């Protein structure tokens, strides 16, 4: 596969898919509270995407994934499968939404604190979001993927966190995961140079402890090997002639 440059009409469809993705994350916020199960969050998102947005939840049946969203709690890094386990006060949870509308994908995730969360958890969530936005700020024609990874890694490590290396951002469009792979670590001026019309996700995962991860027996859920807390934020980004446009930006981020 190679990196596609999206046409004007494809970009318009990606804007719609990105907006719907953002709206799912806005909709679900009020439901994230002690006592709810991640299965219930999955059901609410599924029904909203299918019935209200008349769109498709991309994770459902994607390579055998059994649910419509990913919910990754505490030491879970990514790809957590919704279950009948209840969220409790102090948990942190990443909700990762991917919507297909008119054949095009939007992909975004954010962290939620369940009621009151610890200071270390708050700091991890804040720094991870800042790392995402420092990565995004690099994006413009001529910038390299290494520039993005370097910006994220440098900031994470300056804050004494580690960056997960086994999972990365990606090109996105007609397909959920397209070329290129967008690593969240790297060296300036290395790797593919960006061009206007490329669309990619940036989705750094930062751990309080070591960077190493482990895949659970369900073959999806990724956890930190040392069981330390992990956080992730994700946006879908269009490279524009002037820089970037965040296709999955939420109202709260304006
Ligand atoms: N949304 C994830 C990403 O950001 C991918 C989830 S794949 C799934 O790339 F099958 F687990 F849904
Ligand atoms: Co993604
Ligand atoms: Co995602």
PDB file of N, CA and C in Angstrom, residues 20-123:
ATOM      1  N   UNK A  20     -18.595  13.528  12.898  1.00  0.00           N
ATOM      2  CA  UNK A  20     -19.443  12.527  13.554  1.00  0.00           C
ATOM      3  C   UNK A  20     -18.675  11.825  14.678  1.00  0.00           C
ATOM      4  N   UNK A  21     -17.418  11.513  14.421  1.00  0.00           N
ATOM      5  CA  UNK A  21     -16.583  10.860  15.440  1.00  0.00           C
ATOM      6  C   UNK A  21     -16.478  11.738  16.683  1.00  0.00           C
ATOM      7  N   UNK A  22     -16.207  13.033  16.463  1.00  0.00           N
ATOM      8  CA  UNK A  22     -16.123  13.980  17.583  1.00  0.00           C
ATOM      9  C   UNK A  22     -17.448  14.025  18.339  1.00  0.00           C
ATOM     10  N   UNK A  23     -18.541  13.987  17.610  1.00  0.00           N
ATOM     11  CA  UNK A  23     -19.857  14.097  18.254  1.00  0.00           C
ATOM     12  C   UNK A  23     -20.176  12.877  19.122  1.00  0.00           C
ATOM     13  N   UNK A  24     -19.662  11.709  18.761  1.00  0.00           N
ATOM     14  CA  UNK A  24     -19.864  10.535  19.624  1.00  0.00           C
ATOM     15  C   UNK A  24     -19.144  10.747  20.958  1.00  0.00           C
ATOM     16  N   UNK A  25     -17.921  11.257  20.905  1.00  0.00           N
ATOM     17  CA  UNK A  25     -17.173  11.506  22.156  1.00  0.00           C
ATOM     18  C   UNK A  25     -17.851  12.591  22.994  1.00  0.00           C
ATOM     19  N   UNK A  26     -18.458  13.579  22.336  1.00  0.00           N
ATOM     20  CA  UNK A  26     -19.200  14.607  23.084  1.00  0.00           C
ATOM     21  C   UNK A  26     -20.448  14.009  23.732  1.00  0.00           C
ATOM     22  N   UNK A  27     -21.137  13.155  22.980  1.00  0.00           N
ATOM     23  CA  UNK A  27     -22.380  12.546  23.456  1.00  0.00           C
ATOM     24  C   UNK A  27     -22.137  11.647  24.666  1.00  0.00           C
ATOM     25  N   UNK A  28     -21.036  10.878  24.644  1.00  0.00           N
ATOM     26  CA  UNK A  28     -20.852   9.838  25.671  1.00  0.00           C
ATOM     27  C   UNK A  28     -20.372  10.401  27.007  1.00  0.00           C
ATOM     28  N   UNK A  29     -19.835  11.644  26.980  1.00  0.00           N
ATOM     29  CA  UNK A  29     -19.193  12.197  28.185  1.00  0.00           C
ATOM     30  C   UNK A  29     -20.076  12.094  29.433  1.00  0.00           C
ATOM     31  N   UNK A  30     -21.351  12.474  29.310  1.00  0.00           N
ATOM     32  CA  UNK A  30     -22.209  12.521  30.502  1.00  0.00           C
ATOM     33  C   UNK A  30     -22.522  11.131  31.051  1.00  0.00           C
ATOM     34  N   UNK A  31     -22.269  10.102  30.268  1.00  0.00           N
ATOM     35  CA  UNK A  31     -22.563   8.737  30.714  1.00  0.00           C
ATOM     36  C   UNK A  31     -21.412   8.092  31.481  1.00  0.00           C
ATOM     37  N   UNK A  32     -20.226   8.685  31.355  1.00  0.00           N
ATOM     38  CA  UNK A  32     -19.055   8.085  32.014  1.00  0.00           C
ATOM     39  C   UNK A  32     -19.088   8.438  33.493  1.00  0.00           C
ATOM     40  N   UNK A  33     -19.473   7.486  34.332  1.00  0.00           N
ATOM     41  CA  UNK A  33     -19.665   7.729  35.761  1.00  0.00           C
ATOM     42  C   UNK A  33     -19.549   6.406  36.512  1.00  0.00           C
ATOM     43  N   UNK A  34     -19.312   6.477  37.821  1.00  0.00           N
ATOM     44  CA  UNK A  34     -19.197   5.244  38.600  1.00  0.00           C
ATOM     45  C   UNK A  34     -20.449   4.381  38.427  1.00  0.00           C
ATOM     46  N   UNK A  35     -20.249   3.079  38.260  1.00  0.00           N
ATOM     47  CA  UNK A  35     -21.371   2.142  38.197  1.00  0.00           C
ATOM     48  C   UNK A  35     -21.760   1.711  36.803  1.00  0.00           C
ATOM     49  N   UNK A  36     -21.390   2.506  35.780  1.00  0.00           N
ATOM     50  CA  UNK A  36     -21.755   2.093  34.419  1.00  0.00           C
ATOM     51  C   UNK A  36     -20.752   1.033  33.948  1.00  0.00           C
ATOM     52  N   UNK A  37     -21.202   0.098  33.145  1.00  0.00           N
ATOM     53  CA  UNK A  37     -20.272  -0.882  32.573  1.00  0.00           C
ATOM     54  C   UNK A  37     -19.795  -0.369  31.213  1.00  0.00           C
ATOM     55  N   UNK A  38     -18.630  -0.872  30.803  1.00  0.00           N
ATOM     56  CA  UNK A  38     -18.130  -0.453  29.489  1.00  0.00           C
ATOM     57  C   UNK A  38     -18.980  -1.055  28.372  1.00  0.00           C
ATOM     58  N   UNK A  39     -19.658  -2.181  28.647  1.00  0.00           N
ATOM     59  CA  UNK A  39     -20.637  -2.714  27.692  1.00  0.00           C
ATOM     60  C   UNK A  39     -21.776  -1.718  27.463  1.00  0.00           C
ATOM     61  N   UNK A  40     -22.207  -1.064  28.554  1.00  0.00           N
ATOM     62  CA  UNK A  40     -23.295  -0.081  28.412  1.00  0.00           C
ATOM     63  C   UNK A  40     -22.818   1.119  27.595  1.00  0.00           C
ATOM     64  N   UNK A  41     -21.581   1.552  27.811  1.00  0.00           N
ATOM     65  CA  UNK A  41     -21.030   2.655  27.000  1.00  0.00           C
ATOM     66  C   UNK A  41     -20.974   2.237  25.526  1.00  0.00           C
ATOM     67  N   UNK A  42     -20.574   0.990  25.296  1.00  0.00           N
ATOM     68  CA  UNK A  42     -20.501   0.453  23.929  1.00  0.00           C
ATOM     69  C   UNK A  42     -21.886   0.468  23.265  1.00  0.00           C
ATOM     70  N   UNK A  43     -22.892   0.049  23.999  1.00  0.00           N
ATOM     71  CA  UNK A  43     -24.264  -0.021  23.465  1.00  0.00           C
ATOM     72  C   UNK A  43     -24.777   1.383  23.122  1.00  0.00           C
ATOM     73  N   UNK A  44     -24.523   2.341  24.016  1.00  0.00           N
ATOM     74  CA  UNK A  44     -24.989   3.717  23.787  1.00  0.00           C
ATOM     75  C   UNK A  44     -24.314   4.294  22.532  1.00  0.00           C
ATOM     76  N   UNK A  45     -23.003   4.089  22.421  1.00  0.00           N
ATOM     77  CA  UNK A  45     -22.284   4.604  21.231  1.00  0.00           C
ATOM     78  C   UNK A  45     -22.758   3.901  19.968  1.00  0.00           C
ATOM     79  N   UNK A  46     -22.893   2.579  20.046  1.00  0.00           N
ATOM     80  CA  UNK A  46     -23.347   1.813  18.873  1.00  0.00           C
ATOM     81  C   UNK A  46     -24.688   2.344  18.370  1.00  0.00           C
ATOM     82  N   UNK A  47     -25.639   2.492  19.301  1.00  0.00           N
ATOM     83  CA  UNK A  47     -26.986   2.901  18.890  1.00  0.00           C
ATOM     84  C   UNK A  47     -26.977   4.326  18.345  1.00  0.00           C
ATOM     85  N   UNK A  48     -26.165   5.198  18.930  1.00  0.00           N
ATOM     86  CA  UNK A  48     -26.079   6.582  18.449  1.00  0.00           C
ATOM     87  C   UNK A  48     -25.482   6.631  17.033  1.00  0.00           C
ATOM     88  N   UNK A  49     -24.401   5.870  16.827  1.00  0.00           N
ATOM     89  CA  UNK A  49     -23.743   5.862  15.510  1.00  0.00           C
ATOM     90  C   UNK A  49     -24.691   5.297  14.446  1.00  0.00           C
ATOM     91  N   UNK A  50     -25.339   4.187  14.773  1.00  0.00           N
ATOM     92  CA  UNK A  50     -26.170   3.495  13.782  1.00  0.00           C
ATOM     93  C   UNK A  50     -27.491   4.227  13.558  1.00  0.00           C
ATOM     94  N   UNK A  51     -28.168   4.606  14.643  1.00  0.00           N
ATOM     95  CA  UNK A  51     -29.531   5.132  14.507  1.00  0.00           C
ATOM     96  C   UNK A  51     -29.587   6.632  14.307  1.00  0.00           C
ATOM     97  N   UNK A  52     -28.754   7.377  15.016  1.00  0.00           N
ATOM     98  CA  UNK A  52     -28.798   8.841  14.908  1.00  0.00           C
ATOM     99  C   UNK A  52     -27.918   9.309  13.744  1.00  0.00           C
ATOM    100  N   UNK A  53     -26.688   8.807  13.701  1.00  0.00           N
ATOM    101  CA  UNK A  53     -25.749   9.284  12.670  1.00  0.00           C
ATOM    102  C   UNK A  53     -25.905   8.530  11.343  1.00  0.00           C
ATOM    103  N   UNK A  54     -26.601   7.418  11.389  1.00  0.00           N
ATOM    104  CA  UNK A  54     -26.739   6.550  10.210  1.00  0.00           C
ATOM    105  C   UNK A  54     -25.375   6.278   9.591  1.00  0.00           C
ATOM    106  N   UNK A  55     -24.500   5.862  10.484  1.00  0.00           N
ATOM    107  CA  UNK A  55     -23.115   5.560  10.122  1.00  0.00           C
ATOM    108  C   UNK A  55     -22.770   4.175  10.668  1.00  0.00           C
ATOM    109  N   UNK A  56     -21.514   3.793  10.502  1.00  0.00           N
ATOM    110  CA  UNK A  56     -21.074   2.448  10.885  1.00  0.00           C
ATOM    111  C   UNK A  56     -19.958   2.556  11.927  1.00  0.00           C
ATOM    112  N   UNK A  57     -20.075   1.803  13.041  1.00  0.00           N
ATOM    113  CA  UNK A  57     -18.961   1.751  13.996  1.00  0.00           C
ATOM    114  C   UNK A  57     -17.874   0.822  13.449  1.00  0.00           C
ATOM    115  N   UNK A  58     -16.741   1.405  13.049  1.00  0.00           N
ATOM    116  CA  UNK A  58     -15.720   0.635  12.328  1.00  0.00           C
ATOM    117  C   UNK A  58     -15.131  -0.546  13.104  1.00  0.00           C
ATOM    118  N   UNK A  59     -14.965  -0.439  14.446  1.00  0.00           N
ATOM    119  CA  UNK A  59     -14.340  -1.563  15.148  1.00  0.00           C
ATOM    120  C   UNK A  59     -15.142  -2.864  15.073  1.00  0.00           C
ATOM    121  N   UNK A  60     -16.473  -2.775  15.007  1.00  0.00           N
ATOM    122  CA  UNK A  60     -17.324  -3.968  15.073  1.00  0.00           C
ATOM    123  C   UNK A  60     -16.990  -4.930  13.930  1.00  0.00           C
ATOM    124  N   UNK A  61     -16.487  -6.102  14.305  1.00  0.00           N
ATOM    125  CA  UNK A  61     -16.076  -7.147  13.356  1.00  0.00           C
ATOM    126  C   UNK A  61     -14.797  -6.800  12.590  1.00  0.00           C
ATOM    127  N   UNK A  62     -14.125  -5.712  12.975  1.00  0.00           N
ATOM    128  CA  UNK A  62     -12.842  -5.391  12.339  1.00  0.00           C
ATOM    129  C   UNK A  62     -11.810  -6.412  12.806  1.00  0.00           C
ATOM    130  N   UNK A  63     -11.345  -7.240  11.892  1.00  0.00           N
ATOM    131  CA  UNK A  63     -10.378  -8.307  12.234  1.00  0.00           C
ATOM    132  C   UNK A  63     -10.812  -9.112  13.450  1.00  0.00           C
ATOM    133  N   UNK A  64     -12.132  -9.273  13.583  1.00  0.00           N
ATOM    134  CA  UNK A  64     -12.650 -10.080  14.682  1.00  0.00           C
ATOM    135  C   UNK A  64     -12.913  -9.327  15.981  1.00  0.00           C
ATOM    136  N   UNK A  65     -12.704  -8.001  15.991  1.00  0.00           N
ATOM    137  CA  UNK A  65     -13.001  -7.244  17.223  1.00  0.00           C
ATOM    138  C   UNK A  65     -14.505  -7.343  17.492  1.00  0.00           C
ATOM    139  N   UNK A  66     -14.893  -7.667  18.758  1.00  0.00           N
ATOM    140  CA  UNK A  66     -16.297  -8.017  19.009  1.00  0.00           C
ATOM    141  C   UNK A  66     -17.233  -6.846  19.316  1.00  0.00           C
ATOM    142  N   UNK A  67     -16.714  -5.641  19.550  1.00  0.00           N
ATOM    143  CA  UNK A  67     -17.567  -4.536  19.986  1.00  0.00           C
ATOM    144  C   UNK A  67     -17.427  -3.331  19.051  1.00  0.00           C
ATOM    145  N   UNK A  68     -18.176  -2.267  19.353  1.00  0.00           N
ATOM    146  CA  UNK A  68     -18.243  -1.097  18.463  1.00  0.00           C
ATOM    147  C   UNK A  68     -17.286   0.019  18.831  1.00  0.00           C
ATOM    148  N   UNK A  69     -16.760  -0.040  20.055  1.00  0.00           N
ATOM    149  CA  UNK A  69     -15.792   0.968  20.521  1.00  0.00           C
ATOM    150  C   UNK A  69     -14.687   0.249  21.300  1.00  0.00           C
ATOM    151  N   UNK A  70     -13.588   0.937  21.542  1.00  0.00           N
ATOM    152  CA  UNK A  70     -12.569   0.415  22.455  1.00  0.00           C
ATOM    153  C   UNK A  70     -12.644   1.212  23.753  1.00  0.00           C
ATOM    154  N   UNK A  71     -12.586   0.503  24.876  1.00  0.00           N
ATOM    155  CA  UNK A  71     -12.564   1.148  26.187  1.00  0.00           C
ATOM    156  C   UNK A  71     -11.369   0.592  26.953  1.00  0.00           C
ATOM    157  N   UNK A  72     -10.396   1.443  27.228  1.00  0.00           N
ATOM    158  CA  UNK A  72      -9.154   0.982  27.863  1.00  0.00           C
ATOM    159  C   UNK A  72      -9.029   1.646  29.228  1.00  0.00           C
ATOM    160  N   UNK A  73      -9.107   0.831  30.277  1.00  0.00           N
ATOM    161  CA  UNK A  73      -9.209   1.321  31.653  1.00  0.00           C
ATOM    162  C   UNK A  73      -7.874   1.168  32.396  1.00  0.00           C
ATOM    163  N   UNK A  74      -7.442   2.246  33.052  1.00  0.00           N
ATOM    164  CA  UNK A  74      -6.270   2.230  33.952  1.00  0.00           C
ATOM    165  C   UNK A  74      -5.000   1.706  33.268  1.00  0.00           C
ATOM    166  N   UNK A  75      -4.558   0.493  33.606  1.00  0.00           N
ATOM    167  CA  UNK A  75      -3.299  -0.024  33.042  1.00  0.00           C
ATOM    168  C   UNK A  75      -3.482  -0.549  31.625  1.00  0.00           C
ATOM    169  N   UNK A  76      -4.701  -0.519  31.117  1.00  0.00           N
ATOM    170  CA  UNK A  76      -4.927  -0.916  29.720  1.00  0.00           C
ATOM    171  C   UNK A  76      -4.461   0.224  28.815  1.00  0.00           C
ATOM    172  N   UNK A  77      -3.652  -0.134  27.822  1.00  0.00           N
ATOM    173  CA  UNK A  77      -3.003   0.852  26.963  1.00  0.00           C
ATOM    174  C   UNK A  77      -3.906   1.228  25.789  1.00  0.00           C
ATOM    175  N   UNK A  78      -4.477   0.223  25.143  1.00  0.00           N
ATOM    176  CA  UNK A  78      -5.358   0.442  23.985  1.00  0.00           C
ATOM    177  C   UNK A  78      -6.088  -0.851  23.660  1.00  0.00           C
ATOM    178  N   UNK A  79      -7.102  -0.721  22.799  1.00  0.00           N
ATOM    179  CA  UNK A  79      -7.855  -1.869  22.265  1.00  0.00           C
ATOM    180  C   UNK A  79      -8.563  -2.675  23.352  1.00  0.00           C
ATOM    181  N   UNK A  80      -8.905  -2.016  24.484  1.00  0.00           N
ATOM    182  CA  UNK A  80      -9.686  -2.695  25.513  1.00  0.00           C
ATOM    183  C   UNK A  80     -11.071  -3.037  24.980  1.00  0.00           C
ATOM    184  N   UNK A  81     -11.545  -4.221  25.323  1.00  0.00           N
ATOM    185  CA  UNK A  81     -12.861  -4.691  24.852  1.00  0.00           C
ATOM    186  C   UNK A  81     -13.904  -4.360  25.910  1.00  0.00           C
ATOM    187  N   UNK A  82     -14.963  -3.662  25.544  1.00  0.00           N
ATOM    188  CA  UNK A  82     -16.033  -3.390  26.512  1.00  0.00           C
ATOM    189  C   UNK A  82     -16.537  -4.692  27.143  1.00  0.00           C
ATOM    190  N   UNK A  83     -16.876  -4.609  28.431  1.00  0.00           N
ATOM    191  CA  UNK A  83     -17.291  -5.808  29.178  1.00  0.00           C
ATOM    192  C   UNK A  83     -18.338  -5.434  30.215  1.00  0.00           C
ATOM    193  N   UNK A  84     -18.713  -6.422  31.017  1.00  0.00           N
ATOM    194  CA  UNK A  84     -19.724  -6.155  32.050  1.00  0.00           C
ATOM    195  C   UNK A  84     -19.103  -5.611  33.340  1.00  0.00           C
ATOM    196  N   UNK A  85     -17.824  -5.288  33.289  1.00  0.00           N
ATOM    197  CA  UNK A  85     -17.168  -4.715  34.466  1.00  0.00           C
ATOM    198  C   UNK A  85     -17.604  -3.245  34.644  1.00  0.00           C
ATOM    199  N   UNK A  86     -17.874  -2.867  35.877  1.00  0.00           N
ATOM    200  CA  UNK A  86     -18.344  -1.508  36.142  1.00  0.00           C
ATOM    201  C   UNK A  86     -17.189  -0.554  36.386  1.00  0.00           C
ATOM    202  N   UNK A  87     -17.305   0.663  35.863  1.00  0.00           N
ATOM    203  CA  UNK A  87     -16.334   1.705  36.186  1.00  0.00           C
ATOM    204  C   UNK A  87     -16.562   2.126  37.633  1.00  0.00           C
ATOM    205  N   UNK A  88     -15.453   2.520  38.280  1.00  0.00           N
ATOM    206  CA  UNK A  88     -15.573   2.971  39.665  1.00  0.00           C
ATOM    207  C   UNK A  88     -14.824   4.285  39.838  1.00  0.00           C
ATOM    208  N   UNK A  89     -15.171   5.010  40.883  1.00  0.00           N
ATOM    209  CA  UNK A  89     -14.524   6.283  41.198  1.00  0.00           C
ATOM    210  C   UNK A  89     -13.008   6.120  41.184  1.00  0.00           C
ATOM    211  N   UNK A  90     -12.319   7.015  40.475  1.00  0.00           N
ATOM    212  CA  UNK A  90     -10.866   6.961  40.440  1.00  0.00           C
ATOM    213  C   UNK A  90     -10.295   6.284  39.207  1.00  0.00           C
ATOM    214  N   UNK A  91     -11.138   5.547  38.461  1.00  0.00           N
ATOM    215  CA  UNK A  91     -10.667   4.927  37.215  1.00  0.00           C
ATOM    216  C   UNK A  91     -10.392   6.010  36.164  1.00  0.00           C
ATOM    217  N   UNK A  92      -9.481   5.708  35.257  1.00  0.00           N
ATOM    218  CA  UNK A  92      -9.341   6.521  34.047  1.00  0.00           C
ATOM    219  C   UNK A  92      -9.628   5.601  32.863  1.00  0.00           C
ATOM    220  N   UNK A  93     -10.348   6.149  31.891  1.00  0.00           N
ATOM    221  CA  UNK A  93     -10.739   5.305  30.751  1.00  0.00           C
ATOM    222  C   UNK A  93     -10.571   6.069  29.444  1.00  0.00           C
ATOM    223  N   UNK A  94      -9.932   5.407  28.489  1.00  0.00           N
ATOM    224  CA  UNK A  94      -9.858   5.933  27.126  1.00  0.00           C
ATOM    225  C   UNK A  94     -11.013   5.344  26.328  1.00  0.00           C
ATOM    226  N   UNK A  95     -11.757   6.217  25.662  1.00  0.00           N
ATOM    227  CA  UNK A  95     -12.798   5.752  24.742  1.00  0.00           C
ATOM    228  C   UNK A  95     -12.346   6.116  23.337  1.00  0.00           C
ATOM    229  N   UNK A  96     -12.224   5.095  22.500  1.00  0.00           N
ATOM    230  CA  UNK A  96     -11.709   5.265  21.137  1.00  0.00           C
ATOM    231  C   UNK A  96     -12.835   4.958  20.147  1.00  0.00           C
ATOM    232  N   UNK A  97     -13.182   5.964  19.362  1.00  0.00           N
ATOM    233  CA  UNK A  97     -14.320   5.896  18.450  1.00  0.00           C
ATOM    234  C   UNK A  97     -13.832   5.968  17.014  1.00  0.00           C
ATOM    235  N   UNK A  98     -14.296   5.048  16.189  1.00  0.00           N
ATOM    236  CA  UNK A  98     -14.038   5.152  14.755  1.00  0.00           C
ATOM    237  C   UNK A  98     -15.359   4.962  14.019  1.00  0.00           C
ATOM    238  N   UNK A  99     -15.713   5.977  13.228  1.00  0.00           N
ATOM    239  CA  UNK A  99     -16.995   6.001  12.527  1.00  0.00           C
ATOM    240  C   UNK A  99     -16.726   5.960  11.017  1.00  0.00           C
ATOM    241  N   UNK A 100     -17.523   5.167  10.313  1.00  0.00           N
ATOM    242  CA  UNK A 100     -17.466   5.183   8.843  1.00  0.00           C
ATOM    243  C   UNK A 100     -18.735   5.851   8.319  1.00  0.00           C
ATOM    244  N   UNK A 101     -18.562   6.918   7.546  1.00  0.00           N
ATOM    245  CA  UNK A 101     -19.720   7.579   6.941  1.00  0.00           C
ATOM    246  C   UNK A 101     -19.422   7.771   5.459  1.00  0.00           C
ATOM    247  N   UNK A 102     -20.348   7.309   4.619  1.00  0.00           N
ATOM    248  CA  UNK A 102     -20.184   7.486   3.180  1.00  0.00           C
ATOM    249  C   UNK A 102     -18.842   6.909   2.689  1.00  0.00           C
ATOM    250  N   UNK A 103     -18.403   5.835   3.361  1.00  0.00           N
ATOM    251  CA  UNK A 103     -17.198   5.127   2.918  1.00  0.00           C
ATOM    252  C   UNK A 103     -15.891   5.638   3.490  1.00  0.00           C
ATOM    253  N   UNK A 104     -15.949   6.694   4.322  1.00  0.00           N
ATOM    254  CA  UNK A 104     -14.715   7.277   4.869  1.00  0.00           C
ATOM    255  C   UNK A 104     -14.711   7.240   6.396  1.00  0.00           C
ATOM    256  N   UNK A 105     -13.496   7.118   6.966  1.00  0.00           N
ATOM    257  CA  UNK A 105     -13.315   6.903   8.394  1.00  0.00           C
ATOM    258  C   UNK A 105     -12.903   8.174   9.160  1.00  0.00           C
ATOM    259  N   UNK A 106     -13.449   8.333  10.352  1.00  0.00           N
ATOM    260  CA  UNK A 106     -12.941   9.306  11.331  1.00  0.00           C
ATOM    261  C   UNK A 106     -12.526   8.514  12.558  1.00  0.00           C
ATOM    262  N   UNK A 107     -11.437   8.890  13.217  1.00  0.00           N
ATOM    263  CA  UNK A 107     -10.863   8.092  14.319  1.00  0.00           C
ATOM    264  C   UNK A 107     -10.349   9.049  15.392  1.00  0.00           C
ATOM    265  N   UNK A 108     -10.874   8.921  16.602  1.00  0.00           N
ATOM    266  CA  UNK A 108     -10.446   9.827  17.677  1.00  0.00           C
ATOM    267  C   UNK A 108     -10.693   9.177  19.027  1.00  0.00           C
ATOM    268  N   UNK A 109      -9.846   9.508  19.992  1.00  0.00           N
ATOM    269  CA  UNK A 109     -10.080   9.006  21.344  1.00  0.00           C
ATOM    270  C   UNK A 109      -9.739  10.074  22.371  1.00  0.00           C
ATOM    271  N   UNK A 110     -10.370   9.940  23.526  1.00  0.00           N
ATOM    272  CA  UNK A 110     -10.041  10.857  24.628  1.00  0.00           C
ATOM    273  C   UNK A 110     -10.087  10.116  25.949  1.00  0.00           C
ATOM    274  N   UNK A 111      -9.459  10.714  26.957  1.00  0.00           N
ATOM    275  CA  UNK A 111      -9.436  10.151  28.301  1.00  0.00           C
ATOM    276  C   UNK A 111     -10.560  10.771  29.138  1.00  0.00           C
ATOM    277  N   UNK A 112     -11.177   9.932  29.940  1.00  0.00           N
ATOM    278  CA  UNK A 112     -12.173  10.382  30.908  1.00  0.00           C
ATOM    279  C   UNK A 112     -11.723   9.944  32.296  1.00  0.00           C
ATOM    280  N   UNK A 113     -11.882  10.827  33.272  1.00  0.00           N
ATOM    281  CA  UNK A 113     -11.707  10.437  34.670  1.00  0.00           C
ATOM    282  C   UNK A 113     -13.081  10.073  35.202  1.00  0.00           C
ATOM    283  N   UNK A 114     -13.167   8.985  35.973  1.00  0.00           N
ATOM    284  CA  UNK A 114     -14.439   8.581  36.559  1.00  0.00           C
ATOM    285  C   UNK A 114     -14.540   9.225  37.942  1.00  0.00           C
ATOM    286  N   UNK A 115     -15.420  10.204  38.036  1.00  0.00           N
ATOM    287  CA  UNK A 115     -15.561  10.998  39.272  1.00  0.00           C
ATOM    288  C   UNK A 115     -14.195  11.615  39.595  1.00  0.00           C
ATOM    289  N   UNK A 116     -13.776  11.576  40.838  1.00  0.00           N
ATOM    290  CA  UNK A 116     -12.484  12.180  41.217  1.00  0.00           C
ATOM    291  C   UNK A 116     -11.355  11.186  40.964  1.00  0.00           C
ATOM    292  N   UNK A 117     -10.278  11.659  40.328  1.00  0.00           N
ATOM    293  CA  UNK A 117      -9.131  10.771  40.082  1.00  0.00           C
ATOM    294  C   UNK A 117      -7.885  11.336  40.761  1.00  0.00           C
ATOM    295  N   UNK A 118      -6.883  10.483  40.931  1.00  0.00           N
ATOM    296  CA  UNK A 118      -5.666  10.864  41.680  1.00  0.00           C
ATOM    297  C   UNK A 118      -4.875  11.938  40.937  1.00  0.00           C
ATOM    298  N   UNK A 119      -4.025  12.641  41.662  1.00  0.00           N
ATOM    299  CA  UNK A 119      -3.129  13.641  41.043  1.00  0.00           C
ATOM    300  C   UNK A 119      -2.228  13.017  39.987  1.00  0.00           C
ATOM    301  N   UNK A 120      -1.596  11.869  40.270  1.00  0.00           N
ATOM    302  CA  UNK A 120      -0.750  11.261  39.227  1.00  0.00           C
ATOM    303  C   UNK A 120      -1.545  10.928  37.956  1.00  0.00           C
ATOM    304  N   UNK A 121      -2.784  10.470  38.122  1.00  0.00           N
ATOM    305  CA  UNK A 121      -3.604  10.152  36.950  1.00  0.00           C
ATOM    306  C   UNK A 121      -3.940  11.425  36.177  1.00  0.00           C
ATOM    307  N   UNK A 122      -4.279  12.485  36.915  1.00  0.00           N
ATOM    308  CA  UNK A 122      -4.591  13.771  36.257  1.00  0.00           C
ATOM    309  C   UNK A 122      -3.404  14.291  35.462  1.00  0.00           C
ATOM    310  N   UNK A 123      -2.225  14.170  36.065  1.00  0.00           N
ATOM    311  CA  UNK A 123      -1.022  14.694  35.405  1.00  0.00           C
ATOM    312  C   UNK A 123      -0.705  13.876  34.150  1.00  0.00           C
TER     313      UNK A 123
END
